Coordinates of C-alpha atoms and ligand atoms in Angstrom, one line a residue:
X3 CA -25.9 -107.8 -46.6
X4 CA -28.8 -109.8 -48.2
X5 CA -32.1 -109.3 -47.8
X6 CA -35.0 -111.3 -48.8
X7 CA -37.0 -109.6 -52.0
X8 CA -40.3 -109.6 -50.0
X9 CA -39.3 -107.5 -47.2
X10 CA -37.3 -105.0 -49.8
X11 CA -39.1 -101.5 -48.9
X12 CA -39.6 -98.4 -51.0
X13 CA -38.6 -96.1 -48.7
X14 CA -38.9 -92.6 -49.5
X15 CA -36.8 -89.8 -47.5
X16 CA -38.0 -85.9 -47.3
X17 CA -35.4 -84.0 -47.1
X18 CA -31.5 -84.2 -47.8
X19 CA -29.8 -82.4 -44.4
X20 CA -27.0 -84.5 -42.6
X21 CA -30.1 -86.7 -41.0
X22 CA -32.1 -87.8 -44.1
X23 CA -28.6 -88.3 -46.6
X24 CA -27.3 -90.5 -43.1
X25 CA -30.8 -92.7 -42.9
X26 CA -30.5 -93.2 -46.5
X27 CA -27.2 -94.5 -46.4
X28 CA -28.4 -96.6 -43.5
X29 CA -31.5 -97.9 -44.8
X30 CA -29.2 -98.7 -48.4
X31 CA -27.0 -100.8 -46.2
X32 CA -29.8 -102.5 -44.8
X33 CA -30.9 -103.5 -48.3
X34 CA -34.2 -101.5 -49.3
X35 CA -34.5 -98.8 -52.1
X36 CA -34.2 -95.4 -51.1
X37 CA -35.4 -92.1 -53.1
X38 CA -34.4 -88.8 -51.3
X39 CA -36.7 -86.0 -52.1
X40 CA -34.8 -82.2 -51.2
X41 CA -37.3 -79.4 -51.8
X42 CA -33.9 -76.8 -53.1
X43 CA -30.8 -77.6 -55.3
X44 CA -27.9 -77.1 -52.7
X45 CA -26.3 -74.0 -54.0
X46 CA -24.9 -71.6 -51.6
X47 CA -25.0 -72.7 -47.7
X48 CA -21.8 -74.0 -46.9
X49 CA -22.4 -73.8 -43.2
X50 CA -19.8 -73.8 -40.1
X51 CA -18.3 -76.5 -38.1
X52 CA -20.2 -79.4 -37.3
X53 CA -18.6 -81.5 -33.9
X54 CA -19.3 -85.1 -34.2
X55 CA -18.8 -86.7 -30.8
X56 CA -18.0 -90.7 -30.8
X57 CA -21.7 -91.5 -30.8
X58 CA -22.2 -89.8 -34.2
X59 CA -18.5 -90.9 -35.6
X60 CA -19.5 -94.7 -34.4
X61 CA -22.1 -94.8 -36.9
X62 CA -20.5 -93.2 -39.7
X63 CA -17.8 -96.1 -39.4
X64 CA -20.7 -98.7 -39.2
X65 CA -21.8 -97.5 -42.6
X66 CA -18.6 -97.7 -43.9
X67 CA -18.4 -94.0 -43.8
X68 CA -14.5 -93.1 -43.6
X69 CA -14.6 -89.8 -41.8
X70 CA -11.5 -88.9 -42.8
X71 CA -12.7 -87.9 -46.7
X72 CA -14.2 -85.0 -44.9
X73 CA -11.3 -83.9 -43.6
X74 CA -12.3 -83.5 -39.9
X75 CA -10.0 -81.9 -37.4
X76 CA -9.7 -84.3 -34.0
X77 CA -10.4 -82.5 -30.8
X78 CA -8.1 -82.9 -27.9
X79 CA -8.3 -79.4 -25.7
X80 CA -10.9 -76.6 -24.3
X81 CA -8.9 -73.7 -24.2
X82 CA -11.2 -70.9 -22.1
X83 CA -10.0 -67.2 -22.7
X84 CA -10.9 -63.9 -20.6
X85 CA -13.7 -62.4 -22.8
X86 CA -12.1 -59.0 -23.2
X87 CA -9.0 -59.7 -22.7
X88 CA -8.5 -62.7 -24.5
X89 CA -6.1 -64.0 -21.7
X90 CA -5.5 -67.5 -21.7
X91 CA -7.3 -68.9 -18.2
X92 CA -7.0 -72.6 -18.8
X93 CA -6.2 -75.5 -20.8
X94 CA -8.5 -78.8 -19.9
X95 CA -8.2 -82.1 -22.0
X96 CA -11.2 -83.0 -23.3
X97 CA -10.3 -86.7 -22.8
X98 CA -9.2 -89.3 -25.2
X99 CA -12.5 -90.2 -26.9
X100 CA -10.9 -92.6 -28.8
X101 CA -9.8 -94.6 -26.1
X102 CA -12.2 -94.1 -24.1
X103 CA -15.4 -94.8 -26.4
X104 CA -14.1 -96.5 -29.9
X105 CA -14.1 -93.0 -32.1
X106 CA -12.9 -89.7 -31.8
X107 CA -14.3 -86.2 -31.2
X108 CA -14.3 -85.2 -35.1
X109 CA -14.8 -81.4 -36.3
X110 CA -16.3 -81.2 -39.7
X111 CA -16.3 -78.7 -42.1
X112 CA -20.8 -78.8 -42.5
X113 CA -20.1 -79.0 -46.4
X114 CA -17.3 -81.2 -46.3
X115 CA -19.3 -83.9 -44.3
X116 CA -22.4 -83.6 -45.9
X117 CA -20.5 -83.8 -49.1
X118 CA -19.3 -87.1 -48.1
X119 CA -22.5 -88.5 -46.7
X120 CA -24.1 -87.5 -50.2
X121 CA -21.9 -89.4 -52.2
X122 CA -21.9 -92.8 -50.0
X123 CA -25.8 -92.5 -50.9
X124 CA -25.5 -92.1 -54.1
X125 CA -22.4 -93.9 -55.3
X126 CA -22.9 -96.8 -57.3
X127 CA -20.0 -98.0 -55.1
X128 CA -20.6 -99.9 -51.6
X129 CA -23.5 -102.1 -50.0
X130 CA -26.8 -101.7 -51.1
X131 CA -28.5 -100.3 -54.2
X132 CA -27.6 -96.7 -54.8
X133 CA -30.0 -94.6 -53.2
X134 CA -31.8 -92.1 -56.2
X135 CA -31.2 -88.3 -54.8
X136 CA -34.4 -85.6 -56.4
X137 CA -33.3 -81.9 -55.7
X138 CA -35.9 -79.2 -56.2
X139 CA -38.8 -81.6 -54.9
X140 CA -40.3 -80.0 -52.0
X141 CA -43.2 -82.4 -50.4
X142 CA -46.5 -80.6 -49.5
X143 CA -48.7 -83.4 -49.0
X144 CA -48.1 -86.5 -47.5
X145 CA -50.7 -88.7 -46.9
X146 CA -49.7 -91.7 -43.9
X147 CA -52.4 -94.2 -44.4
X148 CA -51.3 -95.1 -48.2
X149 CA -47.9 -94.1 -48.5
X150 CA -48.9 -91.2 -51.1
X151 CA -46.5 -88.3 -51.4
X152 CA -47.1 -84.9 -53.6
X153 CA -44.7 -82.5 -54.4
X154 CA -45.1 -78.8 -55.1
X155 CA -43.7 -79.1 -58.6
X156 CA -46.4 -81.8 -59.5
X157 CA -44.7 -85.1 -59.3
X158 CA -45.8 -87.8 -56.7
X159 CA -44.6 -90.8 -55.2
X160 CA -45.8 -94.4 -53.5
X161 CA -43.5 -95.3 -50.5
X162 CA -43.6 -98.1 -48.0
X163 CA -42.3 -96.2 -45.3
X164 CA -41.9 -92.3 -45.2
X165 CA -38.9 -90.9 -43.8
X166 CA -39.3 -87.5 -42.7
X167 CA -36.4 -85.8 -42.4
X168 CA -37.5 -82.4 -43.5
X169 CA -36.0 -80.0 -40.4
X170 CA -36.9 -78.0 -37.4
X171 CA -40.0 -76.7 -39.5
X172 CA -40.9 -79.7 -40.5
X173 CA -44.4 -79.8 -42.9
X174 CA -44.5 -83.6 -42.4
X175 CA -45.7 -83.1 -38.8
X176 CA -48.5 -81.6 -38.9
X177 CA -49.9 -84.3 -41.5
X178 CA -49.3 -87.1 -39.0
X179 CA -51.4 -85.2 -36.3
X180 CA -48.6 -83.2 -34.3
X181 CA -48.9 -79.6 -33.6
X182 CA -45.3 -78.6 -32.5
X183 CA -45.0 -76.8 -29.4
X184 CA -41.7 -74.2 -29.3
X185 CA -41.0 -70.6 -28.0
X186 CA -38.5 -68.0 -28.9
X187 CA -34.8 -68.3 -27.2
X188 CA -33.7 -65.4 -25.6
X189 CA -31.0 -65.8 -27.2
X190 CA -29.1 -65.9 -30.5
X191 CA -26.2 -67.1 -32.6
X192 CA -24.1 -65.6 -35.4
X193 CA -21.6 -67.6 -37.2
X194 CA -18.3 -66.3 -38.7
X195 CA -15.5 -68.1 -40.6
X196 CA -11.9 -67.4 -41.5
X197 CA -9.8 -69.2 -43.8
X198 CA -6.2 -69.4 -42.5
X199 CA -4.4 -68.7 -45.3
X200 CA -6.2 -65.4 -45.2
X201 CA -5.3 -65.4 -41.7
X202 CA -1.5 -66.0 -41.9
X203 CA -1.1 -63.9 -44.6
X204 CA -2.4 -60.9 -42.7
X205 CA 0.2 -61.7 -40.0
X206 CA -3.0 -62.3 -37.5
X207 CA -3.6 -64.4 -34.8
X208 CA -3.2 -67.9 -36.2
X209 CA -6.6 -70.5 -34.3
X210 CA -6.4 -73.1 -36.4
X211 CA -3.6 -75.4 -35.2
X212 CA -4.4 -76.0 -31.9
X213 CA -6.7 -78.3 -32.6
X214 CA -8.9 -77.0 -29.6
X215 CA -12.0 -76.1 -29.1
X216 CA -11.5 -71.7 -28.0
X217 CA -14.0 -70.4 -25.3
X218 CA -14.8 -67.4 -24.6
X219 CA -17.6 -66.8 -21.7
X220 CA -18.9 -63.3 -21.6
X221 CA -21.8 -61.8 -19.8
X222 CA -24.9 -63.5 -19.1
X223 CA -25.5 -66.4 -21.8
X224 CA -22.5 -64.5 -24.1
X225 CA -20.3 -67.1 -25.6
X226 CA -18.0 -67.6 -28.4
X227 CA -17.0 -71.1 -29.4
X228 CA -14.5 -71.0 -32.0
X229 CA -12.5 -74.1 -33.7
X230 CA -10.3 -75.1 -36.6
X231 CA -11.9 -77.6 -39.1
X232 CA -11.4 -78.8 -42.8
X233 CA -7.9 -80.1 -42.1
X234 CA -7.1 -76.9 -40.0
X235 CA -7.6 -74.6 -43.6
X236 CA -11.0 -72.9 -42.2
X237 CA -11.8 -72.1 -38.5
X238 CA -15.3 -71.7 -37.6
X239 CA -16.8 -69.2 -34.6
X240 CA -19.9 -69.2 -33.0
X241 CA -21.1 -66.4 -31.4
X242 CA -23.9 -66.6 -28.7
X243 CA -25.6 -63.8 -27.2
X244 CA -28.7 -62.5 -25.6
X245 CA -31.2 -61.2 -28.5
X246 CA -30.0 -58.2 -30.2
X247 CA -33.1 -57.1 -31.6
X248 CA -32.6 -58.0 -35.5
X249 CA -35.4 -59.0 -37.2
X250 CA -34.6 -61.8 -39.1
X251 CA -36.3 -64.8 -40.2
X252 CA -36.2 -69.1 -40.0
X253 CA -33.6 -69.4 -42.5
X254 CA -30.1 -70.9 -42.5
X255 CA -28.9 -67.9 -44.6
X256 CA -29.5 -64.3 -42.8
X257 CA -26.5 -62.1 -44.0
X258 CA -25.8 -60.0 -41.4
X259 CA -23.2 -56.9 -41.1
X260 CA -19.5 -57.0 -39.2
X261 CA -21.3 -54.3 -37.4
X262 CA -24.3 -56.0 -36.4
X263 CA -22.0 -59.0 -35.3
X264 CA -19.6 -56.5 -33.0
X265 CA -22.6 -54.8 -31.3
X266 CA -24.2 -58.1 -30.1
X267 CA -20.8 -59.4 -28.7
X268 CA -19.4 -55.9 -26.4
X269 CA -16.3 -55.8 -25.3
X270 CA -15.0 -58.3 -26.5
X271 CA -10.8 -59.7 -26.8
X272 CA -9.3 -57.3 -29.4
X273 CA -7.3 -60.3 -31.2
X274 CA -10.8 -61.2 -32.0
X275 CA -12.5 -58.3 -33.2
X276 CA -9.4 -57.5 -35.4
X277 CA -9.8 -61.1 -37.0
X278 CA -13.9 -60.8 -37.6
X279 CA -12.8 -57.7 -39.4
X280 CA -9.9 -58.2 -41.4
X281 CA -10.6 -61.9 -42.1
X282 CA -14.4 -62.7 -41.3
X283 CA -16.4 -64.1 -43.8
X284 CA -20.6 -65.8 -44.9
X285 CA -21.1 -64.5 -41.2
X286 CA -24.9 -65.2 -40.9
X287 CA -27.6 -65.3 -37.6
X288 CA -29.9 -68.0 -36.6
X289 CA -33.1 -67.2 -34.4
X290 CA -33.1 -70.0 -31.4
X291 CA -35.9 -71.9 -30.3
X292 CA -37.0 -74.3 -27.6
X293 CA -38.6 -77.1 -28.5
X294 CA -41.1 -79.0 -26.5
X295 CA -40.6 -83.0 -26.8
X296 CA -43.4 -84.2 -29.5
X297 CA -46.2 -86.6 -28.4
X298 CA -44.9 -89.3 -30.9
X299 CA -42.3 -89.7 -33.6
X300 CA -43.7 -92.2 -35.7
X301 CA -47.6 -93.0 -37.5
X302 CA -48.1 -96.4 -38.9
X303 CA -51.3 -97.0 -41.2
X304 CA -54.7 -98.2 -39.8
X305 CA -53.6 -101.6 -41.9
X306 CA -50.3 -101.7 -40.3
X307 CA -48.5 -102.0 -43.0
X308 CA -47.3 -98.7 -44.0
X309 CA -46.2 -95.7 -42.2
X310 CA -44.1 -92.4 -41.8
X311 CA -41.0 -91.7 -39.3
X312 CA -39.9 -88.4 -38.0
X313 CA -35.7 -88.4 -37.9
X314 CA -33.4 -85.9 -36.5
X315 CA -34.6 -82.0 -36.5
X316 CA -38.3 -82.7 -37.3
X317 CA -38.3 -85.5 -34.7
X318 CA -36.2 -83.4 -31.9
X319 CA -35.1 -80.0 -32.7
X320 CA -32.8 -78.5 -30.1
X321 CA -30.3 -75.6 -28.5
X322 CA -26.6 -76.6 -30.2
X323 CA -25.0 -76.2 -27.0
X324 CA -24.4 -80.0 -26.4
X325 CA -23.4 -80.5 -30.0
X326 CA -25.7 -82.8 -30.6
X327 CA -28.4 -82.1 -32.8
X328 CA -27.1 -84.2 -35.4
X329 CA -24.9 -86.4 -34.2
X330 CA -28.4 -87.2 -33.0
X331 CA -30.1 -87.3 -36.1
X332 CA -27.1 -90.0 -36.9
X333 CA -28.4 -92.1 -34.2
X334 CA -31.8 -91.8 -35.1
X335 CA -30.6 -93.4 -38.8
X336 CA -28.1 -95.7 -37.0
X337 CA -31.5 -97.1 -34.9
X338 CA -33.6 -97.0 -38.9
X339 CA -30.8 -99.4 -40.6
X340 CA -30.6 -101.6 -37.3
X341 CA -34.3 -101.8 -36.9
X342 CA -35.5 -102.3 -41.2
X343 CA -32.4 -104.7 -41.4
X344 CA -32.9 -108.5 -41.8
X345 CA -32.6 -109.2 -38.2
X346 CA -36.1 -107.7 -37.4
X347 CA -37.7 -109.3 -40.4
X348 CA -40.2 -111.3 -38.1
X349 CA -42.0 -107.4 -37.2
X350 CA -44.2 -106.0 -38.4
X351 CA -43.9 -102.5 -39.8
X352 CA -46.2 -101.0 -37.1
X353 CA -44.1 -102.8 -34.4
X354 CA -40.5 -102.0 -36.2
X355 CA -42.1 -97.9 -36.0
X356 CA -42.7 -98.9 -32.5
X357 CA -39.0 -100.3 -31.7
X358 CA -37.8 -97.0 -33.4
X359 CA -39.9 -94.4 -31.2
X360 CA -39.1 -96.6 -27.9
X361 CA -35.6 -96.5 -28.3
X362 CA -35.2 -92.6 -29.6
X363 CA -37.7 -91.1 -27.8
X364 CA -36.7 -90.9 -24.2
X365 CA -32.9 -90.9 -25.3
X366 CA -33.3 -87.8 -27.3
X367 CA -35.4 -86.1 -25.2
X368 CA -33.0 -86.5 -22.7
X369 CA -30.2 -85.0 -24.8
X370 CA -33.3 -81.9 -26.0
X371 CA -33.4 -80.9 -21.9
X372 CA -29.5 -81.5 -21.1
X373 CA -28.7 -78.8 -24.1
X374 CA -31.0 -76.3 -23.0
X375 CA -29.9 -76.3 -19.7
X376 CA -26.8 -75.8 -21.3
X377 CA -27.6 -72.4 -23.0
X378 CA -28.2 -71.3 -19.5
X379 CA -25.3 -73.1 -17.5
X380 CA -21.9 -73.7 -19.3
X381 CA -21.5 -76.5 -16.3
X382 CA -24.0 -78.9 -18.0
X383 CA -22.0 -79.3 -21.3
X384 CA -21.0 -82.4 -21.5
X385 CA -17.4 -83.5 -22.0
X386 CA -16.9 -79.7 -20.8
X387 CA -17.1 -80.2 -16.9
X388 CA -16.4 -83.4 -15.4
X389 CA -19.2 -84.9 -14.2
X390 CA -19.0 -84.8 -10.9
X391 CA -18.8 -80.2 -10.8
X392 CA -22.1 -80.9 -11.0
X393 CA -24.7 -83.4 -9.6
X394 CA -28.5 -84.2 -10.3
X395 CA -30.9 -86.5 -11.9
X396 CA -30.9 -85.3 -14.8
X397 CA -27.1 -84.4 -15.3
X398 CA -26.3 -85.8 -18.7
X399 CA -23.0 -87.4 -18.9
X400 CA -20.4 -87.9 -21.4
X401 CA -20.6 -92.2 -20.4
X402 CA -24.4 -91.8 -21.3
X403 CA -23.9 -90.1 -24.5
X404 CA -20.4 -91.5 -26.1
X405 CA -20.9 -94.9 -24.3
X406 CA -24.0 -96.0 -25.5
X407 CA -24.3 -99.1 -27.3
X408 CA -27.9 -98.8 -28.9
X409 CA -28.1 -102.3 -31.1
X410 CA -27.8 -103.8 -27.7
X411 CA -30.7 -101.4 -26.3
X412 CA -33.2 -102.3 -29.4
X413 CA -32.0 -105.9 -28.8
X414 CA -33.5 -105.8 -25.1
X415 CA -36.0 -103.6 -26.3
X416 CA -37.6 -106.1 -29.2
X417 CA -37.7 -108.7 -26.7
X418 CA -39.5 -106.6 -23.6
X419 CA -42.0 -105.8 -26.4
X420 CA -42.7 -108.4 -28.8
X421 CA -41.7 -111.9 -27.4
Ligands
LIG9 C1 -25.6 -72.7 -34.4 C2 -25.7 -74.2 -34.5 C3 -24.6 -75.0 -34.3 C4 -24.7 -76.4 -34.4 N1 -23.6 -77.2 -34.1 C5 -23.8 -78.5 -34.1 C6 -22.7 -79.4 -33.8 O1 -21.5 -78.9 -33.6 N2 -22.9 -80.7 -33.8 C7 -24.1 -81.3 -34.0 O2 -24.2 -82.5 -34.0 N3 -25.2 -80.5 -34.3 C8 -25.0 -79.2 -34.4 N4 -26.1 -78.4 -34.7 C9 -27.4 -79.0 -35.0 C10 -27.5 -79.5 -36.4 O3 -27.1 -78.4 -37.3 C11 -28.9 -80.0 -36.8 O4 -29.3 -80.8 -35.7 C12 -28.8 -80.8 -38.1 O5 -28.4 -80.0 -39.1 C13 -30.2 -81.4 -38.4 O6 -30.2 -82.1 -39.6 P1 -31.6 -82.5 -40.3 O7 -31.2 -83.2 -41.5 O8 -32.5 -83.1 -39.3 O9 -32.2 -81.1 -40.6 P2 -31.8 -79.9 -41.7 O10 -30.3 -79.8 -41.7 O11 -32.6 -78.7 -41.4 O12 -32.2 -80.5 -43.1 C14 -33.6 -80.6 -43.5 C15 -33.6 -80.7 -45.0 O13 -34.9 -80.9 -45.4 C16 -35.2 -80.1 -46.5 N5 -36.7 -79.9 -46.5 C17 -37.4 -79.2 -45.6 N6 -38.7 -79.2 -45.9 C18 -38.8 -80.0 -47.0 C19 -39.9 -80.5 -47.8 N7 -41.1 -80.1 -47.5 N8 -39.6 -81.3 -48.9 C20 -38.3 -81.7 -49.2 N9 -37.3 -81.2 -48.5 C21 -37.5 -80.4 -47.4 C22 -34.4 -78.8 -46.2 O14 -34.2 -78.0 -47.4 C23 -33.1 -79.4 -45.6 O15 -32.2 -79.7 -46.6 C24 -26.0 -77.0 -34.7 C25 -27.1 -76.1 -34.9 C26 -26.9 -74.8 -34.9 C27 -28.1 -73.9 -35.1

């Protein structure tokens, strides 16, 4: 792709998660200049597994992403188990994605696909001009009206548009006007992983070939959603539970014990206790949070011609239980590329910002409500339960979510607004 020299941006990108490495891709492809600012180095987090339904994976292939380097495990079945008895009560197909929507349902090592994403940036190989990656540059001022940006270790920069992809705690948000609303979750979530050789050669329960998403549905909002990922060598478990009373803070990387994981989940299927303890391994807690739906996503300069968009957990933070928080974030850079690509060259920057938080906005705040709900109901996970267990407005469905084909949306949209 081409783009004429005049509307090249400098486009500066705070944070390197899974949303600001995918908008810099995008925005690359789109033909602009891209510096991605992370405020730590990388080392250590490895995370769990990361399901990509087909309205993430469509977007990695419209990059020229190939999924495949990140050696996802494909998704076919929900197996749902008795939780103390670990009895098998059910196998349901989780549909042929594929077929159905153009993509599959992917499950990604968090590493492996960030991995991936990072060097599509950054490679001198592919579309674009290679996108400049600065760990240990952690943004404390940014200033919207000219573009300014100051880091804590002293260094500045001068960007045409600031892309804000700097988390659930987001610093960029409060320097745009936005006081983020968000109270406690009742509940929690510890993650666990086994490594199947580890697994096999302890003569244990083997998860990982099934390539099936494992339930277990406990008491209350107990729940433990375990699958095989990283070509089937790692499985990753997810263990929700109402709050057990640890104190622990923000982070991605609480440690906690075996026995703090056992006592939050009672009771449970002895195949699975035996495996958290002979196998289990970076098993770590997350505090939960619900998120209010911000004001605005997006602040353009008094002049127009400068401005600063919020993208995937700063923009809409939200419960995991649809899956979606960053297949999400991919969308939002999906919309960034489309939107800052030659086609919309006629707008303005103000009214490209504008396209951006018209199309994302009410889409993922939609998706924010549907996956709380879903903390509290298992029967409004989508792809879970077939639409029609369970009926109401607001009932996301799988059509709505996989379905969607958003470069026609922000066409219909750009003309409703601007012609
Ligand atoms: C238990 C659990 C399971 C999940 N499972 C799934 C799933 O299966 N599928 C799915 O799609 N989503 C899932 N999610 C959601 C997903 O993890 C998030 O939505 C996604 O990681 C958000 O990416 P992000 O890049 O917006 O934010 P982050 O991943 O938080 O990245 C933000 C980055 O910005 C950096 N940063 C922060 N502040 C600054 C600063 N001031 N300057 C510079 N850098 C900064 C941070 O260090 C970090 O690298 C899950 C979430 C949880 C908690």
């Amino acid at each position: 792709m081409t783009m004429e020299n005049s509307k090249q941006l400098k486009i500066a990108i705070l944070g390197g998660g899974l949303g600001g490495l995918s908008s810099a891709v995008a925005l690359r492809r789109s033909g602009h200049r891209v510096t991605i600012f992370e405020r730590y180095d990388y080392a250590g987090e490895v995370g769990a597994s990361l399901s990509c339904a087909s309205n993430g994976g469509r977007w990695l292939h419209d990059w020229g992403i190939d999924p495949l380097k990140a050696k996802p495990v494909i998704l076919k079945t929900l197996v749902r188990h008795d939780w103390s008895t670990g009895e098998n009560e059910g196998v349901y197909e989780l549909g042929d994605y594929e077929d159905k929507f153009g993509y599959p349902y992917y499950n990604f090592h968090r590493i492996d696909i960030h991995n991936v994403i990072k060097d599509y940036a950054t490679s001198s190989e592919g579309e674009g001009v290679p996108c400049e990656l600065l760990v240990n540059h952690k943004a404390i001022k940014v200033d919207y009206e000219t573009g300014h940006i100051e880091f804590e270790n002293g260094s500045t920069f001068d960007a045409d548009l600031i892309v804000a992809a700097d988390g659930i705690r987001s610093l960029t948000k409060p320097q745009i006007g936005i006081s983020p609303k968000f109270k406690p979750s009742t509940s929690s979530c510890i993650r666990i992983l086994f490594k199947t050789e580890d697994v096999l050669a302890k003569g244990l329960h083997d998860f990982s070939k099934n390539n099936s998403i494992e339930f277990w549905g406990g008491k209350d909002k107990n729940k433990i959603v375990l699958s095989p990922c990283s070509d089937n060598s790692v499985v990753s478990c997810y263990c929700f539970f109402e709050n057990n009373g640890t104190d622990i803070s923000d982070s991605w990387h609480n440690e906690i014990s075996i026995e703090t994981l056992l006592n939050s989940v009672p009771n449970l299927d002895p195949t699975l206790q035996t495996l958290f303890k002979e196998c289990g391994y970076d098993i770590k807690q997350w505090r939960l949070y619900d998120h209010e739906p911000l004001p605005y996503f997006v602040k353009a300069s008094t002049n127009g011609a400068k401005g600063v968009a919020l993208l995937g957990d700063a923009a809409h933070a939200m419960m995991p239980d649809q899956s979606q928080g960053a297949v999400a974030a991919f969308e939002d850079s999906g919309a960034l590329g489309y939107i800052f690509s030659p086609k919309f060259n006629s707008l303005s920057m103000e009214q490209r910002l504008k396209l951006y938080e018209e199309e994302r906005k009410p889409r993922v705040t939609k998706i924010q409500a549907a996956s709380l709900r879903a903390r509290e109901n298992l029967n409004e996970r989508i792809g879970w339960s077939s639409s029609s267990d369970l009926k109401h407005e607001k009932k996301l469905t799988i059509e709505e979510v996989c379905g969607y084909d958003m470069k026609a949306h922000i066409d219909l949209l750009s003309k409703s607004l601007f012609s």
